PDB file of C-alpha atoms in Angstrom:
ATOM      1  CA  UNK A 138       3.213 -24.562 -11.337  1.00  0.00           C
ATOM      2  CA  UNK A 139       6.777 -26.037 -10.332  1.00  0.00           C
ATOM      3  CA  UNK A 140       7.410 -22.628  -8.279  1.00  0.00           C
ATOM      4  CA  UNK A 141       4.044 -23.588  -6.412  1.00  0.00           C
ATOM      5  CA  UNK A 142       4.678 -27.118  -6.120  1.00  0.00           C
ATOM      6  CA  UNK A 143       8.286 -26.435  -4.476  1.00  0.00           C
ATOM      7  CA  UNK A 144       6.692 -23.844  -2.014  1.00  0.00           C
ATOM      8  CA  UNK A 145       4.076 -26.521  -1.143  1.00  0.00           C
ATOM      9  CA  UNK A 146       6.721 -29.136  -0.928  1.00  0.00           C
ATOM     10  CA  UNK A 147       8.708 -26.461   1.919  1.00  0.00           C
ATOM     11  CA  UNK A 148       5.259 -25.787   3.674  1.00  0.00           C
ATOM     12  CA  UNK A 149       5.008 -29.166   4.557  1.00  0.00           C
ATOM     13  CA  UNK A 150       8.478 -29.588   5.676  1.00  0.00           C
ATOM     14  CA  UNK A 151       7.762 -26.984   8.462  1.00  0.00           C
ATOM     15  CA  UNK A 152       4.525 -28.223   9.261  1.00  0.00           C
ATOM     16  CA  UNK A 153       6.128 -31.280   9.982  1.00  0.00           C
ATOM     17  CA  UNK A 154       8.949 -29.770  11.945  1.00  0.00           C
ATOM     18  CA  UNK A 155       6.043 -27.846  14.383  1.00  0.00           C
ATOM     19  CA  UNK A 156       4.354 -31.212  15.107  1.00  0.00           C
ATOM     20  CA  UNK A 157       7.503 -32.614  16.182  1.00  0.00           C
ATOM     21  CA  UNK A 158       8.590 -29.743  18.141  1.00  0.00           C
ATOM     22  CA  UNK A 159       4.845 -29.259  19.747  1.00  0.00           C
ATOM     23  CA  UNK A 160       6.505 -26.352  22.210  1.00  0.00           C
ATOM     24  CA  UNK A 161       6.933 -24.146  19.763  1.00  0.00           C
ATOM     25  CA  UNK A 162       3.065 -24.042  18.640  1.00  0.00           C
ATOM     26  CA  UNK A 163       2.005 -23.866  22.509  1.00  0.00           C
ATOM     27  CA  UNK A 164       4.467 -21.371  23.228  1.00  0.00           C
ATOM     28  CA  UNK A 165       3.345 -19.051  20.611  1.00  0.00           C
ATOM     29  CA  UNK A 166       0.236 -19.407  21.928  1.00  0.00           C
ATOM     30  CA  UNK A 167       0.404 -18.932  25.781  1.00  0.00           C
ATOM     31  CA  UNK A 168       1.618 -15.525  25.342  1.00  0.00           C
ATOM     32  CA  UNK A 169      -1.216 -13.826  23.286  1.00  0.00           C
ATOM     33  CA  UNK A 170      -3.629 -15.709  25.845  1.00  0.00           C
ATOM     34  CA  UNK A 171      -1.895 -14.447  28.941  1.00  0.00           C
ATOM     35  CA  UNK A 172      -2.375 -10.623  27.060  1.00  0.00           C
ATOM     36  CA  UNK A 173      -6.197 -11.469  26.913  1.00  0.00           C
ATOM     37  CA  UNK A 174      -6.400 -12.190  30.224  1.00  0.00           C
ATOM     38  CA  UNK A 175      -4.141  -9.485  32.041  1.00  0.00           C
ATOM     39  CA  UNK A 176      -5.487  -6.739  29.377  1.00  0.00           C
ATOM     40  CA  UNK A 177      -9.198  -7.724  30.100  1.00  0.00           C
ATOM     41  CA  UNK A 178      -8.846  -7.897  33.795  1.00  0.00           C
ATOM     42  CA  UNK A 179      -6.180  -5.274  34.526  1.00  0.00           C
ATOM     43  CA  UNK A 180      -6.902  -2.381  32.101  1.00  0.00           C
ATOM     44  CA  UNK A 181     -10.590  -3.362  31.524  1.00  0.00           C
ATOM     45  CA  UNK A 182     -12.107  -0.689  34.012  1.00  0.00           C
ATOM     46  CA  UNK A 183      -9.668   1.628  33.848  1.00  0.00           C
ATOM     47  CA  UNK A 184      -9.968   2.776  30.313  1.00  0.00           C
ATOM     48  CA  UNK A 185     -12.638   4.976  28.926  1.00  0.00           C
ATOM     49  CA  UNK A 186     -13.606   3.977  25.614  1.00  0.00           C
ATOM     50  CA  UNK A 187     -15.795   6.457  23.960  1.00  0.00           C
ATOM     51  CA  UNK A 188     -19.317   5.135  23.628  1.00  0.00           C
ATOM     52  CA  UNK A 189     -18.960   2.620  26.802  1.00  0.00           C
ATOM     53  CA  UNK A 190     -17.261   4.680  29.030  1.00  0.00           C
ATOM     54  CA  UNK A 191     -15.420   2.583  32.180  1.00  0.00           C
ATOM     55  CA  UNK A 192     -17.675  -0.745  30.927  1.00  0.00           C
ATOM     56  CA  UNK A 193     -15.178  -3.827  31.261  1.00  0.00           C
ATOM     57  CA  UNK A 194     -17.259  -5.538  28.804  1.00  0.00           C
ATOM     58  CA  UNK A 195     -16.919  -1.994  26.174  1.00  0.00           C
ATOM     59  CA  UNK A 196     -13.403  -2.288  26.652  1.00  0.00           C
ATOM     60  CA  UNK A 197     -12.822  -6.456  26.402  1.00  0.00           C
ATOM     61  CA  UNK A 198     -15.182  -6.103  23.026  1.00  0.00           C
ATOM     62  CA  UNK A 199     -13.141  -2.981  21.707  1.00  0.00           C
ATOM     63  CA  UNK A 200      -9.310  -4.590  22.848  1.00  0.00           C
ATOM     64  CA  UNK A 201      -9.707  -7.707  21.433  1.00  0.00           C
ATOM     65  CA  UNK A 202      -9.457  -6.823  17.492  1.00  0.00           C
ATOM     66  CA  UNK A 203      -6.149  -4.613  18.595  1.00  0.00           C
ATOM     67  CA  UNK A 204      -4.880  -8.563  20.493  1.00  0.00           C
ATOM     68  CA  UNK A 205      -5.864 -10.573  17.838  1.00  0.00           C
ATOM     69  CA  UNK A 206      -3.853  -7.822  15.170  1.00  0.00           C
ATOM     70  CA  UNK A 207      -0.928  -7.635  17.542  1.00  0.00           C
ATOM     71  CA  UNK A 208      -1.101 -12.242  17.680  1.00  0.00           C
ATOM     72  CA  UNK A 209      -0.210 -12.003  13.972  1.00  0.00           C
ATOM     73  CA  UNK A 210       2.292  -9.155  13.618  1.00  0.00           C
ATOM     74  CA  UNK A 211       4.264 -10.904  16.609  1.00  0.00           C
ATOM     75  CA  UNK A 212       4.674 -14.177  14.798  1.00  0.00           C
ATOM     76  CA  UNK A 213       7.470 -11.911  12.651  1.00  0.00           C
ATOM     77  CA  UNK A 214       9.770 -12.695  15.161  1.00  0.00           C
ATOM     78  CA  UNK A 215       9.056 -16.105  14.831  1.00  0.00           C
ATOM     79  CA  UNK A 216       9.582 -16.611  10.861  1.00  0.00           C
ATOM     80  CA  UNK A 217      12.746 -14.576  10.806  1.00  0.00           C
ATOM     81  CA  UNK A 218      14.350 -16.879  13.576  1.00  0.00           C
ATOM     82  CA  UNK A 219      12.778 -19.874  11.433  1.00  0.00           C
ATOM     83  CA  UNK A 220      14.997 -18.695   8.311  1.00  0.00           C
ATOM     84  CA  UNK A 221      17.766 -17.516   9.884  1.00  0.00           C
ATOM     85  CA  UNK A 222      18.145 -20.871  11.748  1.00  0.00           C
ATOM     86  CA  UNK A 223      18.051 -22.462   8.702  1.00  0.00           C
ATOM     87  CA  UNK A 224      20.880 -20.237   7.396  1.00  0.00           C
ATOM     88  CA  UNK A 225      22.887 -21.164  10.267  1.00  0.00           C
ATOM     89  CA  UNK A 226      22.451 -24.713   9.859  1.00  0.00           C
ATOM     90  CA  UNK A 227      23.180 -24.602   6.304  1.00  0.00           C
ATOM     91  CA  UNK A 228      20.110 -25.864   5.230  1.00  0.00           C
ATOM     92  CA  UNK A 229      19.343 -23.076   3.051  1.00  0.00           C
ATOM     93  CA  UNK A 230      22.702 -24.039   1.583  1.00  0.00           C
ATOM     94  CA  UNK A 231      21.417 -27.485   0.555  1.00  0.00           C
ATOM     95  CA  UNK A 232      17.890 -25.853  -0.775  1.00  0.00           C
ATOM     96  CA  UNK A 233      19.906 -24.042  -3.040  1.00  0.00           C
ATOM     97  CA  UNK A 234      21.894 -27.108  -4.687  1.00  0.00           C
ATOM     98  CA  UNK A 235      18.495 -28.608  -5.482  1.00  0.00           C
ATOM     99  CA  UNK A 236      16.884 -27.680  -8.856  1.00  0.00           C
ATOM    100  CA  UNK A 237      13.818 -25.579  -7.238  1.00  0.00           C
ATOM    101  CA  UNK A 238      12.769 -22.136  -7.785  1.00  0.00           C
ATOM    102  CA  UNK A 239      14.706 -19.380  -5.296  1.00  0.00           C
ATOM    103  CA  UNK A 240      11.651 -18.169  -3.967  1.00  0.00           C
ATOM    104  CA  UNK A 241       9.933 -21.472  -3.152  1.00  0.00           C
ATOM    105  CA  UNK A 242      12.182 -21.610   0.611  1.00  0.00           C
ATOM    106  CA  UNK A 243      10.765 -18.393   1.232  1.00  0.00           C
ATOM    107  CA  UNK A 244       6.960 -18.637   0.195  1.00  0.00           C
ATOM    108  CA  UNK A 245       6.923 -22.513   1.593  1.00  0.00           C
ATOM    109  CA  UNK A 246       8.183 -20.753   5.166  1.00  0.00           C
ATOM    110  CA  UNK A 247       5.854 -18.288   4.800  1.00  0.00           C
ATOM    111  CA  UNK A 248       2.781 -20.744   4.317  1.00  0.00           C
ATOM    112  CA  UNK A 249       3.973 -22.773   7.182  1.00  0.00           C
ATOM    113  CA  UNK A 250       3.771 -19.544  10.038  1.00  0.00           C
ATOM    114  CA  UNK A 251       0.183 -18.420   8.106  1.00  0.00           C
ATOM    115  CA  UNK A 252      -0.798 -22.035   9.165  1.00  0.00           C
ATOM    116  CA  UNK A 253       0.538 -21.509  12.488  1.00  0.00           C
ATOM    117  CA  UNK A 254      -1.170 -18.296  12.980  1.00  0.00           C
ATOM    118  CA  UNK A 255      -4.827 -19.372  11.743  1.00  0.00           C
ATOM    119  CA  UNK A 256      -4.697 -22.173  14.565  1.00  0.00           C
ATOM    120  CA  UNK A 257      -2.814 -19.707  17.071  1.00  0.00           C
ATOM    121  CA  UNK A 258      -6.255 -17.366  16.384  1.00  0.00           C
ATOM    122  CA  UNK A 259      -8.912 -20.017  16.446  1.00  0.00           C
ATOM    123  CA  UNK A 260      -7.296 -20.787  19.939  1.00  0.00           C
ATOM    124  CA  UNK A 261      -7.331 -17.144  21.426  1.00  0.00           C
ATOM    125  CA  UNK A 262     -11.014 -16.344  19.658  1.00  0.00           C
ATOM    126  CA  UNK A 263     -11.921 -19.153  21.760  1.00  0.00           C
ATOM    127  CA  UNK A 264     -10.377 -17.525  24.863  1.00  0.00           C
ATOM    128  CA  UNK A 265     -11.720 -14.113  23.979  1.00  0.00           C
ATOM    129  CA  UNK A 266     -15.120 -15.560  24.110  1.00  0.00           C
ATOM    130  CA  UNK A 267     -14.557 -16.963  27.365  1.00  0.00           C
ATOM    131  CA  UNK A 268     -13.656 -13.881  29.134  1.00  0.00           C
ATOM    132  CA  UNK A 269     -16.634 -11.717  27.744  1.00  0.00           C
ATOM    133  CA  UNK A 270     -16.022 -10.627  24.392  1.00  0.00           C
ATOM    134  CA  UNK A 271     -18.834 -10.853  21.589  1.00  0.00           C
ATOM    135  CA  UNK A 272     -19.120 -10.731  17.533  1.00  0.00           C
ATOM    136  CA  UNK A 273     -22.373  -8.365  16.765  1.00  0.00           C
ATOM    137  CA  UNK A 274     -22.473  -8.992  13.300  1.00  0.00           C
ATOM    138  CA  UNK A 275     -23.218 -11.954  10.516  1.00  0.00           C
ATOM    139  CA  UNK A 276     -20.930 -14.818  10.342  1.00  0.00           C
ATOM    140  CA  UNK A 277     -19.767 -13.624   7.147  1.00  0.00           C
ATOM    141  CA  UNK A 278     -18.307 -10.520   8.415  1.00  0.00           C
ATOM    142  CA  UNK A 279     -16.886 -12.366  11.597  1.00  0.00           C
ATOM    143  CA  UNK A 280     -14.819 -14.504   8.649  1.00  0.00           C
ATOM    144  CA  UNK A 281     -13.555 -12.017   6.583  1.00  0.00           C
ATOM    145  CA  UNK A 282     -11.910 -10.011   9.357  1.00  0.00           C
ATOM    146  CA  UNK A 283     -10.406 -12.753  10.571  1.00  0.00           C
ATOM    147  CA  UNK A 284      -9.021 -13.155   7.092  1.00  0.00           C
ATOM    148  CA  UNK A 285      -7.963  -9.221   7.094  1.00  0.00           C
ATOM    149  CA  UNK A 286      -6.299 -10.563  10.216  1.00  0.00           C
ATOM    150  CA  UNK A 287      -3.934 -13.461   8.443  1.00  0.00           C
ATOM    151  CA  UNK A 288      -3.475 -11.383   5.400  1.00  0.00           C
ATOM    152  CA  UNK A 289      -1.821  -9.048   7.798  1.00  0.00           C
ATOM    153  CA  UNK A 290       0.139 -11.923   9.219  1.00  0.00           C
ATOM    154  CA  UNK A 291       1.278 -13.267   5.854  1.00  0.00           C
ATOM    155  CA  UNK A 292       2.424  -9.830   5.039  1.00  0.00           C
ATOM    156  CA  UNK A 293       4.001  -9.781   8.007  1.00  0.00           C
ATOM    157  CA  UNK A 294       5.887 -12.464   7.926  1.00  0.00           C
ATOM    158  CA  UNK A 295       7.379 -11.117   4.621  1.00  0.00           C
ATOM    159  CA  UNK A 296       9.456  -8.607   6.518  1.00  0.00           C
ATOM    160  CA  UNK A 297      10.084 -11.125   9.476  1.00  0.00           C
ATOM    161  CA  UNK A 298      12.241 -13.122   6.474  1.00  0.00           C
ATOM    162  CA  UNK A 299      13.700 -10.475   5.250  1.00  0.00           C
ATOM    163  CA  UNK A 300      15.573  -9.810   8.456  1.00  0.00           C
ATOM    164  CA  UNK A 301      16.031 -13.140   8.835  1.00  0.00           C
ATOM    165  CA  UNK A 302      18.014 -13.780   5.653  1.00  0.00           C
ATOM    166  CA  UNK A 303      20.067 -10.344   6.801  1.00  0.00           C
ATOM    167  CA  UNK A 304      21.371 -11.095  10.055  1.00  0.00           C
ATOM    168  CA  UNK A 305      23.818 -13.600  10.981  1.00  0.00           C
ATOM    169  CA  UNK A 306      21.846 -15.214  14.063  1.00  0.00           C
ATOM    170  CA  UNK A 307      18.663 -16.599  15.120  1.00  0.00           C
ATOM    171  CA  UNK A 308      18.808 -14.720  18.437  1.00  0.00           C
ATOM    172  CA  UNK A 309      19.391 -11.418  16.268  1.00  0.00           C
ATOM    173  CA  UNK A 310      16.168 -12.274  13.635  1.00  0.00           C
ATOM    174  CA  UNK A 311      14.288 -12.817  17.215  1.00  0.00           C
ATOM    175  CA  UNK A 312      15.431  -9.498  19.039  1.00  0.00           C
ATOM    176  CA  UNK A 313      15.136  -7.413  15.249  1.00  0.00           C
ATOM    177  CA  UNK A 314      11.360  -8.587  14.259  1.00  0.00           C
ATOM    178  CA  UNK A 315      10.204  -7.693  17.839  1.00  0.00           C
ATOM    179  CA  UNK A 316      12.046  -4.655  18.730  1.00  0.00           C
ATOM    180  CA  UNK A 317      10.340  -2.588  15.970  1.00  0.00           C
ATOM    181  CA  UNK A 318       6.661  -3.987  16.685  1.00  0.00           C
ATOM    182  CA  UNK A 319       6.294  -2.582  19.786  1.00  0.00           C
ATOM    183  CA  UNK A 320       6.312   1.058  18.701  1.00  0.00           C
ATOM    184  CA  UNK A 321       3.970  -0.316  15.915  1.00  0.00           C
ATOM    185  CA  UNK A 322       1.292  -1.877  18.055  1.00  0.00           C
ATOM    186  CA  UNK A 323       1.146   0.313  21.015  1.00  0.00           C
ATOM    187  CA  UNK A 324       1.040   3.622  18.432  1.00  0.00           C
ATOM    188  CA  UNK A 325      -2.158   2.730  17.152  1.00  0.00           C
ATOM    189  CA  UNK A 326      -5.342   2.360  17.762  1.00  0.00           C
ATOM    190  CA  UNK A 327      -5.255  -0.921  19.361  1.00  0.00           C
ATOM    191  CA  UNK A 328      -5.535  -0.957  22.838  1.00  0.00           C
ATOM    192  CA  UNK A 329      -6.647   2.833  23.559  1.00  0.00           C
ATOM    193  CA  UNK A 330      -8.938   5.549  21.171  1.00  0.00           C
ATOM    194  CA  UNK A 331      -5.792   7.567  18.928  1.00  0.00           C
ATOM    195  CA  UNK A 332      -8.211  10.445  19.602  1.00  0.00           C
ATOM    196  CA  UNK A 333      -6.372  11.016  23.372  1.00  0.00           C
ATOM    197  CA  UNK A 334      -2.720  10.941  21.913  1.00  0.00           C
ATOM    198  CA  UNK A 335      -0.725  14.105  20.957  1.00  0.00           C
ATOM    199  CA  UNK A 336      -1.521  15.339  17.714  1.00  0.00           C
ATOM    200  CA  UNK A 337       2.022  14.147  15.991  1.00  0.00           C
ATOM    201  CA  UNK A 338       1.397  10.546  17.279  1.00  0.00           C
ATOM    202  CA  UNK A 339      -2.575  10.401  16.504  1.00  0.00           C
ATOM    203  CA  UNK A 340      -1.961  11.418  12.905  1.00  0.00           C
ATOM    204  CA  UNK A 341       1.087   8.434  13.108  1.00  0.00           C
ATOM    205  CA  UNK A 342      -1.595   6.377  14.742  1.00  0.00           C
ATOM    206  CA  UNK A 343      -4.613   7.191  12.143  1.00  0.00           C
ATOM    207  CA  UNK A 344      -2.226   5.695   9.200  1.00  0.00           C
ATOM    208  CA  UNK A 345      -0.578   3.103  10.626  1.00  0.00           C
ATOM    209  CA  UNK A 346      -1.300  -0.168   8.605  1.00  0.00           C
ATOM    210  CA  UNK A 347      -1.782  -1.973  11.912  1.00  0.00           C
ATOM    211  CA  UNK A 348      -4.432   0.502  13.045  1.00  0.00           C
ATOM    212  CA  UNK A 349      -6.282  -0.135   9.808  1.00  0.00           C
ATOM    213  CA  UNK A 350      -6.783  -3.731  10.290  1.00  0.00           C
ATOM    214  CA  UNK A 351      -7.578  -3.042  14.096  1.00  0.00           C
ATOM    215  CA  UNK A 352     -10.575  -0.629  12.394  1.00  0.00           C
ATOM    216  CA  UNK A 353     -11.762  -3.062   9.721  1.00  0.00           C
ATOM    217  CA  UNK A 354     -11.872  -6.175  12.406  1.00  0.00           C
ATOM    218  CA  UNK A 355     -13.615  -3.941  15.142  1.00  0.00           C
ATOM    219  CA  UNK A 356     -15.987  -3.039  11.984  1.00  0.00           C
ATOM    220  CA  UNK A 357     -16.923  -6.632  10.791  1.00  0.00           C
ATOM    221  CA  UNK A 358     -16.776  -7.464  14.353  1.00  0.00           C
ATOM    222  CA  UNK A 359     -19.421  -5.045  15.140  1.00  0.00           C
ATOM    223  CA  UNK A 360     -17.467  -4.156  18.226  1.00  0.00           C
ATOM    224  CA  UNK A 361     -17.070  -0.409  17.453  1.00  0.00           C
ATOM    225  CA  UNK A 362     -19.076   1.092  20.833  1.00  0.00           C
ATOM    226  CA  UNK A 363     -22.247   3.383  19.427  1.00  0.00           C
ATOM    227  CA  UNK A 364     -21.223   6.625  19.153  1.00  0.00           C
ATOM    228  CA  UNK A 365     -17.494   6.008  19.052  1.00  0.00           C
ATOM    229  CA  UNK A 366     -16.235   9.123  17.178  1.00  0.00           C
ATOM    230  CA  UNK A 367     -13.969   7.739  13.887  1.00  0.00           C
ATOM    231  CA  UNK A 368     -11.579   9.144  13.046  1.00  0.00           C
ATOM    232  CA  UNK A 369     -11.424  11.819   9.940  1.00  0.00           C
ATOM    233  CA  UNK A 370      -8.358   9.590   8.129  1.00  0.00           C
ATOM    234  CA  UNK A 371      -8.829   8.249   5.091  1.00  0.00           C
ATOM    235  CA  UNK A 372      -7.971   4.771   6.755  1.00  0.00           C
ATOM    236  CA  UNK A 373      -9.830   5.052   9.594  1.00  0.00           C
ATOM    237  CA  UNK A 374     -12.947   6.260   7.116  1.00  0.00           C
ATOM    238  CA  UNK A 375     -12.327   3.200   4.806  1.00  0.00           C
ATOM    239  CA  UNK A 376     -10.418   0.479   6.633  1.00  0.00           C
ATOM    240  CA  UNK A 377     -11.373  -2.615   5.234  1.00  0.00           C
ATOM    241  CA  UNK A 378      -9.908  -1.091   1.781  1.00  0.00           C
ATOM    242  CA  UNK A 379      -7.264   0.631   3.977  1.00  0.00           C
ATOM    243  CA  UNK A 380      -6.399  -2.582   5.402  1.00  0.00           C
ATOM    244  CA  UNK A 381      -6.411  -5.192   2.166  1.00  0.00           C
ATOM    245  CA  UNK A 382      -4.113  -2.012   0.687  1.00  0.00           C
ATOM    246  CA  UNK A 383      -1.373  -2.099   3.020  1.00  0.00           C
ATOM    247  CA  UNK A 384      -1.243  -5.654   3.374  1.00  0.00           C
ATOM    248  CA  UNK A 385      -0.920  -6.149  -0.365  1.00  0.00           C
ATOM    249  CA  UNK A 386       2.025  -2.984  -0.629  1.00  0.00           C
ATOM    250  CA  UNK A 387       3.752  -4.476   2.152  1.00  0.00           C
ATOM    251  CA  UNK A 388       3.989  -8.075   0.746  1.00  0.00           C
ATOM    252  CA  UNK A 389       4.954  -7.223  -2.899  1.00  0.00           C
ATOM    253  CA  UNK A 390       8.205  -4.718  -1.551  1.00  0.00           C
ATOM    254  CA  UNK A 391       9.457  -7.086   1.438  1.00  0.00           C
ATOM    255  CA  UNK A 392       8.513 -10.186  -0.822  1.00  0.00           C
ATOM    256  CA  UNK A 393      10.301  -8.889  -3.876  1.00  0.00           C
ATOM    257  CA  UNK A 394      13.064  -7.710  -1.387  1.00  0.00           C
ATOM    258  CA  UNK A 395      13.585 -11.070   0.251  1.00  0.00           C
ATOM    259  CA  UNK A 396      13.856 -13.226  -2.690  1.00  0.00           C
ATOM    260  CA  UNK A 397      16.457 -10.669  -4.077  1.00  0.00           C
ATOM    261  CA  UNK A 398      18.059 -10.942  -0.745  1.00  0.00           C
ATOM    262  CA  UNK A 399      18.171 -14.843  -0.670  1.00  0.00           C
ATOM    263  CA  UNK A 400      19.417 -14.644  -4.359  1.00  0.00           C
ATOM    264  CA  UNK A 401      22.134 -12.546  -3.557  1.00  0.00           C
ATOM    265  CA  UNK A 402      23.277 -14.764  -1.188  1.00  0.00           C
ATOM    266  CA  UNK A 403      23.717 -17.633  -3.085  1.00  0.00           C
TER     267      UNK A 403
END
């Protein structure tokens, strides 16, 4: 209970800290709009999805899972230049002359970019619905991918402080968390069908744990086009499982992996 209460007490020091620096929420937000918007509008005829074909509504309905997915892997960046900030500062330094438990700075960080996140979504969703794209199934399903969507975050953001804590600059956490999401996000299933990519990168593609939660949202979405042809994979068979597997893996290693880290460095 005092490891909880100390991670609650951090939370709200950094929701605090994003109200007074309002720039920071609004920025993380134009960005993921502006990919609705040019993705939609741009691509949205010019990619065949099976099922739709050249439909720029198919393709808004089928992208937006793969946006919303790529919203909350990107806020990695974000949390590792949070922490290592605070390393710079010394904060961290004065955290760890307090009697609290070690992993409370991390998990109270954490909390703070999940929070973040949820309101970064409920912003875009809005904006997705603007532009054309529709849910198709009940309200219950429509919430639980949304929360495959922020457990994906949270995990996320689990790695995005473990780089933080490991390099020496908050420009460095920024340019590490993205440079690796990129070939994450765009091999997958996100924004085109893995069935067109070369065999090597469709089999990447099929088991990435990003492409899993892309699946399982365009499942309880209901925005998987009728007689889209899924996958064989075992993740792309079972996704929402798939999805609430990786998620889990990935925050118990980079979690336990952090906390060591920040230990060590005390």
């Amino acid at each position: 209970m005092s490891s909880v209460s100390d991670s609650l007490v951090i939370a709200r020091r950094n929701a605090i800290r994003m109200t007074r620096i309002p720039e920071m929420v609004l920025f993380g937000v134009i960005q993921p709009v502006m990919f609705v918007v040019l993705f939609s509008y741009v691509f949205g005829g010019s990619i065949s999805v099976p099922g739709s074909g050249l439909s720029s509504s198919g393709y808004r309905e089928f992208l937006m899972a793969g946006i919303f997915a790529q919203t909350v892997t990107f806020a990695t960046a974000g949390a590792g230049a949070g922490i290592a900030d605070d390393m710079h500062k010394g904060l961290i330094d004065r955290f760890r002359s307090l009697p609290m438990a070690r992993g409370a700075v991390l998990t109270g960080r954490t909390l703070a970019d999940l929070a973040q996140t949820a309101l970064t979504l409920v912003v875009l969703a809005i904006v997705a619905l603007l532009v054309g794209w529709r849910t198709h199934e009940n309200f219950g399903k429509v919430l639980a991918g949304f929360g495959l969507l922020l457990l994906l975050g949270y995990a996320f953001s689990w790695i995005g402080a473990l780089i933080g804590l490991t390099v020496r600059t908050p420009e460095a956490a920024t340019s590490g968390g993205l440079i690796w999401l990129f070939p994450l996000t765009f091999i997958s299933n996100a924004f085109v069908p893995s069935q067109n990519m070369p065999t090597f990168l469709r089999h990447i593609a099929e088991w990435n744990p990003f492409s899993a939660t892309v699946q399982a949202c365009r499942e309880l979405f209901g925005n998987i086009p009728p007689g889209y042809p899924v996958p064989d994979a075992w993740p792309m068979q079972h996704p929402v499982l798939a999805s609430v597997i990786w998620s889990v893996l990935i925050i118990a290693l980079f979690r336990t992996l952090a906390v060591r880290k920040y230990k060590a460095a005390s």
